[in-house]
Amino acid sequence: MARAREQKAQSQRTGAGFHPPNAARTIAFTTIAFTTLSLARSQPVDTPPPHQTPHATTQPAATAPTPDGLFPDLEQRLAALRPTEPEAYLRLGEDVAAGATDARGRELARTLYTLAFVLDRRRSGGLIFPTATSACLALAEMSPNDADRAWLISMARSIDPRLSYPDWSRSEPRSADSNTAYLATVFVGLVRAGDSIRARRVIEYPGVRDLIRRHERLLSPINDTGGLGELEREMARWPCPECTGKRIVRRYQTNPPQYRLCSVCRGTLGPRIDPEVLAAHLRFESRLLAGTARSWAAQVVSDGGAPLRDADPSELPAAMNVNPDAYLWRNGGWTAPEREPE
């Protein structure tokens, strides 16, 4: 009877929820193995699969932009140019100038215009060169320099009489723009005097601001831009915030009132101007008020004594840094035709 009870107790110990020591170690090892396997599978693979391997080392390096970047058939149109058709150079130059977004495109347009100018003068036997004139005016439109632009326009007038000024026996009446020129000079004087209230009203007249901007290089001793902006900055600083342009201020707690010199402007209204800047302002005023009736002394003061450039058509290729004999486009560049052996 006692043996039967011992067997029953042993069977209960080996049932569900009880494991002998060997079985417990086996289950623990199995759990650790499964955990290690799961972590190993979750780690990224160092070597990418074959279809995802980068091919950067096999690709060629990026090359410099070609003329085809402007429009698709540019290379073909350049190669098709012939010296007997300067109009084609002009038309292609217009297309390139219209689509140019960088210095390289603008340089190509200038080269095409220059070659059209040279080839039309070589081809034409008369006195009028319509293609050369158009190319010269196109170069003037592209030029960022006022002096070069005036030189190119003068050259266009010299080779095409239709663009020259009419020779009237009677002098023309003074331009209606003279009032605008007068107001522009008044504005400069008001800014110098520190009278910014009236200066703001004057510059708002139609055409005054644009006229000053066209001649703002005269306001600089070194013929630089930004003269109008400098005047507007000085205009914003005045009148004096302390005396509001009265030069004096009242002393506090004085009766009868007593006055003292303004401690901000020191009684001197307007900006401090160097002699060189003042001379530039006077040059600006003289240029706008005198019109075309200027003396040689005024002209020398106006342009600094720069020599007058002769409108010689033969100087245009050198001025544009273009070889007039290299007018064929071959292998991505301009080249001269091969000379036949003598």
mmCIF file of C-alpha atoms in Angstrom:
data_model
loop_
_atom_site.group_PDB
_atom_site.id
_atom_site.type_symbol
_atom_site.label_atom_id
_atom_site.label_comp_id
_atom_site.label_asym_id
_atom_site.label_seq_id
_atom_site.Cartn_x
_atom_site.Cartn_y
_atom_site.Cartn_z
ATOM 1 C CA MET A 1 0.000 0.000 0.000
ATOM 2 C CA ALA A 2 2.843 2.355 0.860
ATOM 3 C CA ARG A 3 4.603 1.475 -2.411
ATOM 4 C CA ALA A 4 1.509 2.395 -4.390
ATOM 5 C CA ARG A 5 1.332 5.860 -2.750
ATOM 6 C CA GLU A 6 5.063 6.476 -3.551
ATOM 7 C CA GLN A 7 4.551 5.623 -7.242
ATOM 8 C CA LYS A 8 1.552 8.004 -7.426
ATOM 9 C CA ALA A 9 3.556 10.896 -5.926
ATOM 10 C CA GLN A 10 6.424 10.321 -8.375
ATOM 11 C CA SER A 11 4.027 10.357 -11.309
ATOM 12 C CA GLN A 12 2.646 13.755 -10.135
ATOM 13 C CA ARG A 13 6.182 15.221 -9.907
ATOM 14 C CA THR A 14 6.976 14.195 -13.497
ATOM 15 C CA GLY A 15 3.695 15.651 -14.856
ATOM 16 C CA ALA A 16 2.948 19.094 -16.391
ATOM 17 C CA GLY A 17 4.775 22.026 -14.801
ATOM 18 C CA PHE A 18 7.722 19.974 -13.479
ATOM 19 C CA HIS A 19 10.917 19.115 -15.348
ATOM 20 C CA PRO A 20 13.947 17.341 -14.120
ATOM 21 C CA PRO A 21 17.233 19.271 -14.082
ATOM 22 C CA ASN A 22 18.505 17.805 -17.401
ATOM 23 C CA ALA A 23 15.317 18.757 -19.234
ATOM 24 C CA ALA A 24 15.484 22.357 -17.888
ATOM 25 C CA ARG A 25 19.042 22.821 -19.204
ATOM 26 C CA THR A 26 17.963 21.513 -22.613
ATOM 27 C CA ILE A 27 15.092 24.008 -22.845
ATOM 28 C CA ALA A 28 17.388 26.920 -21.808
ATOM 29 C CA PHE A 29 19.991 26.032 -24.449
ATOM 30 C CA THR A 30 17.270 25.759 -27.086
ATOM 31 C CA THR A 31 15.899 29.219 -26.184
ATOM 32 C CA ILE A 32 19.362 30.809 -26.392
ATOM 33 C CA ALA A 33 19.993 29.183 -29.770
ATOM 34 C CA PHE A 34 16.720 30.495 -31.227
ATOM 35 C CA THR A 35 17.432 34.013 -29.878
ATOM 36 C CA THR A 36 20.930 34.051 -31.379
ATOM 37 C CA LEU A 37 19.574 32.875 -34.732
ATOM 38 C CA SER A 38 16.927 35.610 -34.730
ATOM 39 C CA LEU A 39 19.487 38.331 -33.990
ATOM 40 C CA ALA A 40 21.792 37.049 -36.696
ATOM 41 C CA ARG A 41 18.992 37.190 -39.264
ATOM 42 C CA SER A 42 18.060 40.748 -38.256
ATOM 43 C CA GLN A 43 21.621 42.104 -38.846
ATOM 44 C CA PRO A 44 22.149 43.885 -42.257
ATOM 45 C CA VAL A 45 24.242 42.155 -44.838
ATOM 46 C CA ASP A 46 27.524 43.932 -45.524
ATOM 47 C CA THR A 47 27.698 42.972 -49.187
ATOM 48 C CA PRO A 48 24.739 44.237 -51.231
ATOM 49 C CA PRO A 49 23.029 41.864 -53.612
ATOM 50 C CA PRO A 50 24.426 41.752 -57.138
ATOM 51 C CA HIS A 51 21.579 43.708 -58.710
ATOM 52 C CA GLN A 52 22.069 46.598 -56.213
ATOM 53 C CA THR A 53 25.832 46.974 -56.519
ATOM 54 C CA PRO A 54 26.676 50.639 -57.466
ATOM 55 C CA HIS A 55 28.210 51.237 -60.868
ATOM 56 C CA ALA A 56 29.743 54.675 -60.171
ATOM 57 C CA THR A 57 33.258 53.431 -60.831
ATOM 58 C CA THR A 58 32.283 52.198 -64.260
ATOM 59 C CA GLN A 59 30.548 55.430 -65.336
ATOM 60 C CA PRO A 60 32.587 58.099 -67.175
ATOM 61 C CA ALA A 61 33.275 61.389 -65.454
ATOM 62 C CA ALA A 62 31.071 64.370 -66.318
ATOM 63 C CA THR A 63 32.407 66.374 -69.225
ATOM 64 C CA ALA A 64 32.298 70.106 -69.761
ATOM 65 C CA PRO A 65 29.043 71.512 -71.220
ATOM 66 C CA THR A 66 28.907 71.559 -74.992
ATOM 67 C CA PRO A 67 27.183 74.122 -77.220
ATOM 68 C CA ASP A 68 24.349 71.614 -77.669
ATOM 69 C CA GLY A 69 23.229 72.584 -74.172
ATOM 70 C CA LEU A 70 21.584 75.760 -75.563
ATOM 71 C CA PHE A 71 19.341 73.958 -78.060
ATOM 72 C CA PRO A 72 19.548 70.510 -79.672
ATOM 73 C CA ASP A 73 20.767 71.297 -83.198
ATOM 74 C CA LEU A 74 23.318 73.986 -82.344
ATOM 75 C CA GLU A 75 26.321 71.850 -83.265
ATOM 76 C CA GLN A 76 24.808 71.024 -86.663
ATOM 77 C CA ARG A 77 23.940 74.661 -87.363
ATOM 78 C CA LEU A 78 27.441 75.787 -86.430
ATOM 79 C CA ALA A 79 29.005 73.200 -88.718
ATOM 80 C CA ALA A 80 26.691 74.224 -91.577
ATOM 81 C CA LEU A 81 27.794 77.884 -91.576
ATOM 82 C CA ARG A 82 29.412 79.113 -94.790
ATOM 83 C CA PRO A 83 31.378 82.352 -95.288
ATOM 84 C CA THR A 84 29.248 83.202 -98.326
ATOM 85 C CA GLU A 85 26.161 83.475 -96.103
ATOM 86 C CA PRO A 86 26.852 85.991 -93.313
ATOM 87 C CA GLU A 87 23.112 86.221 -92.682
ATOM 88 C CA ALA A 88 23.224 82.682 -91.263
ATOM 89 C CA TYR A 89 25.868 83.784 -88.749
ATOM 90 C CA LEU A 90 23.652 86.705 -87.735
ATOM 91 C CA ARG A 91 20.493 84.597 -87.338
ATOM 92 C CA LEU A 92 22.314 81.948 -85.322
ATOM 93 C CA GLY A 93 23.880 84.639 -83.155
ATOM 94 C CA GLU A 94 20.416 86.025 -82.387
ATOM 95 C CA ASP A 95 19.171 82.559 -81.397
ATOM 96 C CA VAL A 96 22.198 81.942 -79.182
ATOM 97 C CA ALA A 97 21.912 85.376 -77.527
ATOM 98 C CA ALA A 98 18.224 84.781 -76.812
ATOM 99 C CA GLY A 99 18.923 81.460 -75.080
ATOM 100 C CA ALA A 100 22.280 82.223 -73.450
ATOM 101 C CA THR A 101 22.282 81.983 -69.661
ATOM 102 C CA ASP A 102 26.023 82.153 -68.940
ATOM 103 C CA ALA A 103 29.188 83.875 -70.110
ATOM 104 C CA ARG A 104 30.040 81.051 -72.534
ATOM 105 C CA GLY A 105 26.776 81.442 -74.417
ATOM 106 C CA ARG A 106 27.150 85.218 -74.617
ATOM 107 C CA GLU A 107 30.715 84.836 -75.876
ATOM 108 C CA LEU A 108 29.518 82.518 -78.649
ATOM 109 C CA ALA A 109 26.835 85.037 -79.637
ATOM 110 C CA ARG A 110 29.413 87.859 -79.790
ATOM 111 C CA THR A 111 31.669 85.706 -81.959
ATOM 112 C CA LEU A 112 28.831 84.948 -84.378
ATOM 113 C CA TYR A 113 27.883 88.631 -84.609
ATOM 114 C CA THR A 114 31.491 89.633 -85.223
ATOM 115 C CA LEU A 115 31.964 87.030 -87.953
ATOM 116 C CA ALA A 116 28.710 88.140 -89.598
ATOM 117 C CA PHE A 117 30.046 91.707 -89.549
ATOM 118 C CA VAL A 118 33.400 90.738 -91.076
ATOM 119 C CA LEU A 119 32.028 88.369 -93.723
ATOM 120 C CA ASP A 120 29.339 90.800 -94.893
ATOM 121 C CA ARG A 121 31.908 93.557 -95.389
ATOM 122 C CA ARG A 122 34.090 91.167 -97.378
ATOM 123 C CA ARG A 123 31.203 90.038 -99.538
ATOM 124 C CA SER A 124 29.445 93.356 -100.207
ATOM 125 C CA GLY A 125 30.836 95.545 -102.910
ATOM 126 C CA GLY A 126 28.594 98.551 -102.213
ATOM 127 C CA LEU A 127 28.653 101.174 -99.537
ATOM 128 C CA ILE A 128 25.817 99.729 -97.454
ATOM 129 C CA PHE A 129 26.266 96.515 -95.476
ATOM 130 C CA PRO A 130 22.854 95.635 -93.987
ATOM 131 C CA THR A 131 23.982 92.431 -92.269
ATOM 132 C CA ALA A 132 27.111 94.073 -90.867
ATOM 133 C CA THR A 133 25.032 96.983 -89.587
ATOM 134 C CA SER A 134 22.582 94.651 -87.845
ATOM 135 C CA ALA A 135 25.456 92.687 -86.311
ATOM 136 C CA CYS A 136 27.057 95.899 -85.055
ATOM 137 C CA LEU A 137 23.817 97.032 -83.423
ATOM 138 C CA ALA A 138 23.366 93.588 -81.866
ATOM 139 C CA LEU A 139 26.849 93.825 -80.363
ATOM 140 C CA ALA A 140 25.992 97.268 -79.006
ATOM 141 C CA GLU A 141 22.881 95.861 -77.353
ATOM 142 C CA MET A 142 24.934 93.136 -75.654
ATOM 143 C CA SER A 143 27.676 95.480 -74.462
ATOM 144 C CA PRO A 144 27.567 96.300 -70.716
ATOM 145 C CA ASN A 145 29.846 99.315 -71.184
ATOM 146 C CA ASP A 146 28.378 102.679 -72.188
ATOM 147 C CA ALA A 147 31.537 103.745 -74.025
ATOM 148 C CA ASP A 148 31.692 100.527 -76.067
ATOM 149 C CA ARG A 149 27.993 100.778 -76.826
ATOM 150 C CA ALA A 150 28.379 104.328 -78.141
ATOM 151 C CA TRP A 151 31.408 103.268 -80.208
ATOM 152 C CA LEU A 152 29.512 100.373 -81.816
ATOM 153 C CA ILE A 153 26.491 102.525 -82.615
ATOM 154 C CA SER A 154 28.777 105.139 -84.150
ATOM 155 C CA MET A 155 30.384 102.420 -86.274
ATOM 156 C CA ALA A 156 26.981 101.216 -87.462
ATOM 157 C CA ARG A 157 26.141 104.757 -88.537
ATOM 158 C CA SER A 158 29.445 105.102 -90.356
ATOM 159 C CA ILE A 159 28.899 102.003 -92.522
ATOM 160 C CA ASP A 160 25.182 102.598 -93.133
ATOM 161 C CA PRO A 161 24.220 106.186 -94.000
ATOM 162 C CA ARG A 162 20.574 105.389 -93.315
ATOM 163 C CA LEU A 163 21.341 105.392 -89.573
ATOM 164 C CA SER A 164 23.181 108.725 -89.531
ATOM 165 C CA TYR A 165 21.643 111.851 -88.068
ATOM 166 C CA PRO A 166 19.779 114.157 -90.491
ATOM 167 C CA ASP A 167 21.599 117.344 -91.421
ATOM 168 C CA TRP A 168 19.061 120.100 -90.841
ATOM 169 C CA SER A 169 19.937 123.675 -91.643
ATOM 170 C CA ARG A 170 17.752 124.958 -88.793
ATOM 171 C CA SER A 171 18.707 124.091 -85.271
ATOM 172 C CA GLU A 172 16.208 121.989 -83.408
ATOM 173 C CA PRO A 173 14.439 123.538 -80.414
ATOM 174 C CA ARG A 174 15.663 122.593 -77.011
ATOM 175 C CA SER A 175 14.510 119.142 -75.984
ATOM 176 C CA ALA A 176 11.390 118.865 -73.852
ATOM 177 C CA ASP A 177 13.491 116.768 -71.492
ATOM 178 C CA SER A 178 15.354 119.872 -70.337
ATOM 179 C CA ASN A 179 12.901 120.336 -67.469
ATOM 180 C CA THR A 180 13.629 116.805 -66.275
ATOM 181 C CA ALA A 181 17.358 117.509 -66.481
ATOM 182 C CA TYR A 182 16.883 120.658 -64.422
ATOM 183 C CA LEU A 183 14.914 118.782 -61.752
ATOM 184 C CA ALA A 184 17.606 116.096 -61.616
ATOM 185 C CA THR A 185 20.261 118.696 -60.857
ATOM 186 C CA VAL A 186 17.968 120.338 -58.281
ATOM 187 C CA PHE A 187 17.590 116.981 -56.546
ATOM 188 C CA VAL A 188 21.358 116.564 -56.237
ATOM 189 C CA GLY A 189 21.688 120.074 -54.815
ATOM 190 C CA LEU A 190 18.913 119.496 -52.274
ATOM 191 C CA VAL A 191 20.557 116.315 -51.043
ATOM 192 C CA ARG A 192 23.857 118.160 -50.622
ATOM 193 C CA ALA A 193 22.060 120.856 -48.637
ATOM 194 C CA GLY A 194 20.350 118.314 -46.385
ATOM 195 C CA ASP A 195 16.860 119.390 -47.535
ATOM 196 C CA SER A 196 15.540 115.867 -47.868
ATOM 197 C CA ILE A 197 11.871 116.849 -47.587
ATOM 198 C CA ARG A 198 11.919 118.763 -50.869
ATOM 199 C CA ALA A 199 14.376 116.284 -52.411
ATOM 200 C CA ARG A 200 11.864 113.450 -51.921
ATOM 201 C CA ARG A 201 9.223 115.427 -53.775
ATOM 202 C CA VAL A 202 11.539 116.314 -56.652
ATOM 203 C CA ILE A 203 12.746 112.768 -57.343
ATOM 204 C CA GLU A 204 9.145 111.552 -57.643
ATOM 205 C CA TYR A 205 8.594 113.657 -60.762
ATOM 206 C CA PRO A 206 8.273 111.463 -63.883
ATOM 207 C CA GLY A 207 11.608 110.705 -65.513
ATOM 208 C CA VAL A 208 13.868 112.256 -62.868
ATOM 209 C CA ARG A 209 14.959 109.008 -61.254
ATOM 210 C CA ASP A 210 15.572 107.307 -64.616
ATOM 211 C CA LEU A 211 17.604 110.262 -65.898
ATOM 212 C CA ILE A 212 19.845 110.231 -62.820
ATOM 213 C CA ARG A 213 20.311 106.476 -63.115
ATOM 214 C CA ARG A 214 21.423 106.810 -66.763
ATOM 215 C CA HIS A 215 24.082 109.363 -65.816
ATOM 216 C CA GLU A 216 24.966 108.131 -62.328
ATOM 217 C CA ARG A 217 28.551 107.339 -63.354
ATOM 218 C CA LEU A 218 29.137 111.090 -63.559
ATOM 219 C CA LEU A 219 28.365 111.303 -59.837
ATOM 220 C CA SER A 220 31.362 109.128 -58.995
ATOM 221 C CA PRO A 221 34.969 110.364 -59.075
ATOM 222 C CA ILE A 222 35.976 106.999 -60.597
ATOM 223 C CA ASN A 223 33.005 106.720 -63.003
ATOM 224 C CA ASP A 224 31.475 103.890 -60.999
ATOM 225 C CA THR A 225 27.817 102.937 -60.649
ATOM 226 C CA GLY A 226 25.773 103.415 -57.496
ATOM 227 C CA GLY A 227 25.642 107.207 -57.473
ATOM 228 C CA LEU A 228 21.853 107.307 -57.236
ATOM 229 C CA GLY A 229 21.810 104.807 -54.383
ATOM 230 C CA GLU A 230 24.343 106.870 -52.445
ATOM 231 C CA LEU A 231 22.220 110.006 -52.858
ATOM 232 C CA GLU A 232 19.128 108.171 -51.639
ATOM 233 C CA ARG A 233 20.989 106.888 -48.578
ATOM 234 C CA GLU A 234 22.105 110.412 -47.706
ATOM 235 C CA MET A 235 18.567 111.665 -48.274
ATOM 236 C CA ALA A 236 17.273 109.155 -45.697
ATOM 237 C CA ARG A 237 19.645 110.541 -43.023
ATOM 238 C CA TRP A 238 18.284 114.073 -43.215
ATOM 239 C CA PRO A 239 16.829 116.321 -41.880
ATOM 240 C CA CYS A 240 18.738 116.288 -38.612
ATOM 241 C CA PRO A 241 16.797 114.308 -35.985
ATOM 242 C CA GLU A 242 17.825 116.774 -33.249
ATOM 243 C CA CYS A 243 17.099 120.183 -34.748
ATOM 244 C CA THR A 244 14.951 119.103 -37.768
ATOM 245 C CA GLY A 245 16.992 121.368 -39.999
ATOM 246 C CA LYS A 246 16.906 124.504 -37.808
ATOM 247 C CA ARG A 247 20.594 124.259 -36.859
ATOM 248 C CA ILE A 248 19.873 125.315 -33.250
ATOM 249 C CA VAL A 249 17.917 123.833 -30.334
ATOM 250 C CA ARG A 250 16.362 125.464 -27.275
ATOM 251 C CA ARG A 251 18.033 125.075 -23.918
ATOM 252 C CA TYR A 252 15.921 123.376 -21.285
ATOM 253 C CA GLN A 253 14.262 125.423 -18.541
ATOM 254 C CA THR A 254 15.282 128.813 -19.857
ATOM 255 C CA ASN A 255 12.972 131.813 -19.737
ATOM 256 C CA PRO A 256 13.317 133.862 -21.786
ATOM 257 C CA PRO A 257 14.294 131.016 -24.146
ATOM 258 C CA GLN A 258 17.929 130.537 -24.945
ATOM 259 C CA TYR A 259 19.333 128.527 -27.836
ATOM 260 C CA ARG A 260 22.454 126.559 -28.486
ATOM 261 C CA LEU A 261 24.066 125.031 -31.551
ATOM 262 C CA CYS A 262 22.743 121.602 -32.461
ATOM 263 C CA SER A 263 25.047 118.956 -31.021
ATOM 264 C CA VAL A 264 24.261 116.464 -33.810
ATOM 265 C CA CYS A 265 24.743 118.392 -37.040
ATOM 266 C CA ARG A 266 26.834 121.198 -35.485
ATOM 267 C CA GLY A 267 24.835 123.686 -37.504
ATOM 268 C CA THR A 268 26.019 122.260 -40.827
ATOM 269 C CA LEU A 269 23.204 120.645 -42.768
ATOM 270 C CA GLY A 270 23.803 117.966 -45.353
ATOM 271 C CA PRO A 271 26.401 115.233 -45.685
ATOM 272 C CA ARG A 272 30.116 115.816 -45.562
ATOM 273 C CA ILE A 273 31.326 115.693 -49.148
ATOM 274 C CA ASP A 274 34.912 115.286 -50.268
ATOM 275 C CA PRO A 275 36.236 117.725 -52.882
ATOM 276 C CA GLU A 276 36.452 114.915 -55.442
ATOM 277 C CA VAL A 277 32.794 113.985 -54.939
ATOM 278 C CA LEU A 278 31.738 117.632 -55.112
ATOM 279 C CA ALA A 279 33.601 117.999 -58.417
ATOM 280 C CA ALA A 280 31.787 114.901 -59.701
ATOM 281 C CA HIS A 281 28.426 116.409 -58.699
ATOM 282 C CA LEU A 282 29.253 119.625 -60.530
ATOM 283 C CA ARG A 283 30.311 117.588 -63.557
ATOM 284 C CA PHE A 284 26.939 115.824 -63.466
ATOM 285 C CA GLU A 285 25.048 119.107 -63.290
ATOM 286 C CA SER A 286 27.112 120.671 -66.073
ATOM 287 C CA ARG A 287 26.549 117.695 -68.342
ATOM 288 C CA LEU A 288 22.780 117.684 -67.873
ATOM 289 C CA LEU A 289 22.229 121.432 -68.064
ATOM 290 C CA ALA A 290 24.608 122.287 -70.923
ATOM 291 C CA GLY A 291 23.211 119.743 -73.392
ATOM 292 C CA THR A 292 25.210 119.604 -76.615
ATOM 293 C CA ALA A 293 26.662 123.125 -76.306
ATOM 294 C CA ARG A 294 29.614 122.075 -74.167
ATOM 295 C CA SER A 295 33.084 123.481 -74.165
ATOM 296 C CA TRP A 296 36.180 121.320 -74.565
ATOM 297 C CA ALA A 297 37.033 121.966 -70.930
ATOM 298 C CA ALA A 298 33.626 120.638 -69.838
ATOM 299 C CA GLN A 299 34.075 117.603 -72.058
ATOM 300 C CA VAL A 300 37.479 116.819 -70.559
ATOM 301 C CA VAL A 301 36.054 117.120 -67.056
ATOM 302 C CA SER A 302 33.121 114.922 -68.065
ATOM 303 C CA ASP A 303 35.025 111.971 -69.528
ATOM 304 C CA GLY A 304 38.353 112.394 -67.742
ATOM 305 C CA GLY A 305 40.223 113.188 -70.956
ATOM 306 C CA ALA A 306 39.626 109.751 -72.479
ATOM 307 C CA PRO A 307 40.693 109.594 -76.144
ATOM 308 C CA LEU A 308 37.969 109.563 -78.762
ATOM 309 C CA ARG A 309 37.734 106.133 -80.393
ATOM 310 C CA ASP A 310 37.629 106.221 -84.139
ATOM 311 C CA ALA A 311 34.781 104.159 -85.588
ATOM 312 C CA ASP A 312 37.112 102.011 -87.713
ATOM 313 C CA PRO A 313 35.394 98.763 -88.821
ATOM 314 C CA SER A 314 38.735 96.966 -89.075
ATOM 315 C CA GLU A 315 39.203 97.321 -85.302
ATOM 316 C CA LEU A 316 36.008 95.483 -84.397
ATOM 317 C CA PRO A 317 37.364 91.877 -84.474
ATOM 318 C CA ALA A 318 40.290 92.783 -82.219
ATOM 319 C CA ALA A 319 37.998 94.657 -79.837
ATOM 320 C CA MET A 320 35.778 91.555 -79.580
ATOM 321 C CA ASN A 321 38.789 89.208 -79.303
ATOM 322 C CA VAL A 322 37.733 87.286 -82.423
ATOM 323 C CA ASN A 323 39.982 85.944 -85.185
ATOM 324 C CA PRO A 324 38.313 87.156 -88.412
ATOM 325 C CA ASP A 325 39.928 84.366 -90.461
ATOM 326 C CA ALA A 326 38.666 81.529 -88.228
ATOM 327 C CA TYR A 327 35.063 81.424 -89.425
ATOM 328 C CA LEU A 328 34.536 77.654 -89.828
ATOM 329 C CA TRP A 329 33.249 75.514 -86.937
ATOM 330 C CA ARG A 330 35.101 72.199 -86.857
ATOM 331 C CA ASN A 331 35.581 69.685 -84.017
ATOM 332 C CA GLY A 332 34.011 71.925 -81.403
ATOM 333 C CA GLY A 333 35.912 75.137 -82.188
ATOM 334 C CA TRP A 334 36.523 77.899 -84.724
ATOM 335 C CA THR A 335 39.202 77.283 -87.310
ATOM 336 C CA ALA A 336 40.540 78.929 -90.438
ATOM 337 C CA PRO A 337 40.176 77.188 -93.806
ATOM 338 C CA GLU A 338 43.179 75.356 -95.158
ATOM 339 C CA ARG A 339 45.074 77.265 -97.802
ATOM 340 C CA GLU A 340 45.718 75.613 -101.096
ATOM 341 C CA PRO A 341 49.399 74.980 -101.827
ATOM 342 C CA GLU A 342 50.901 77.436 -104.261
#
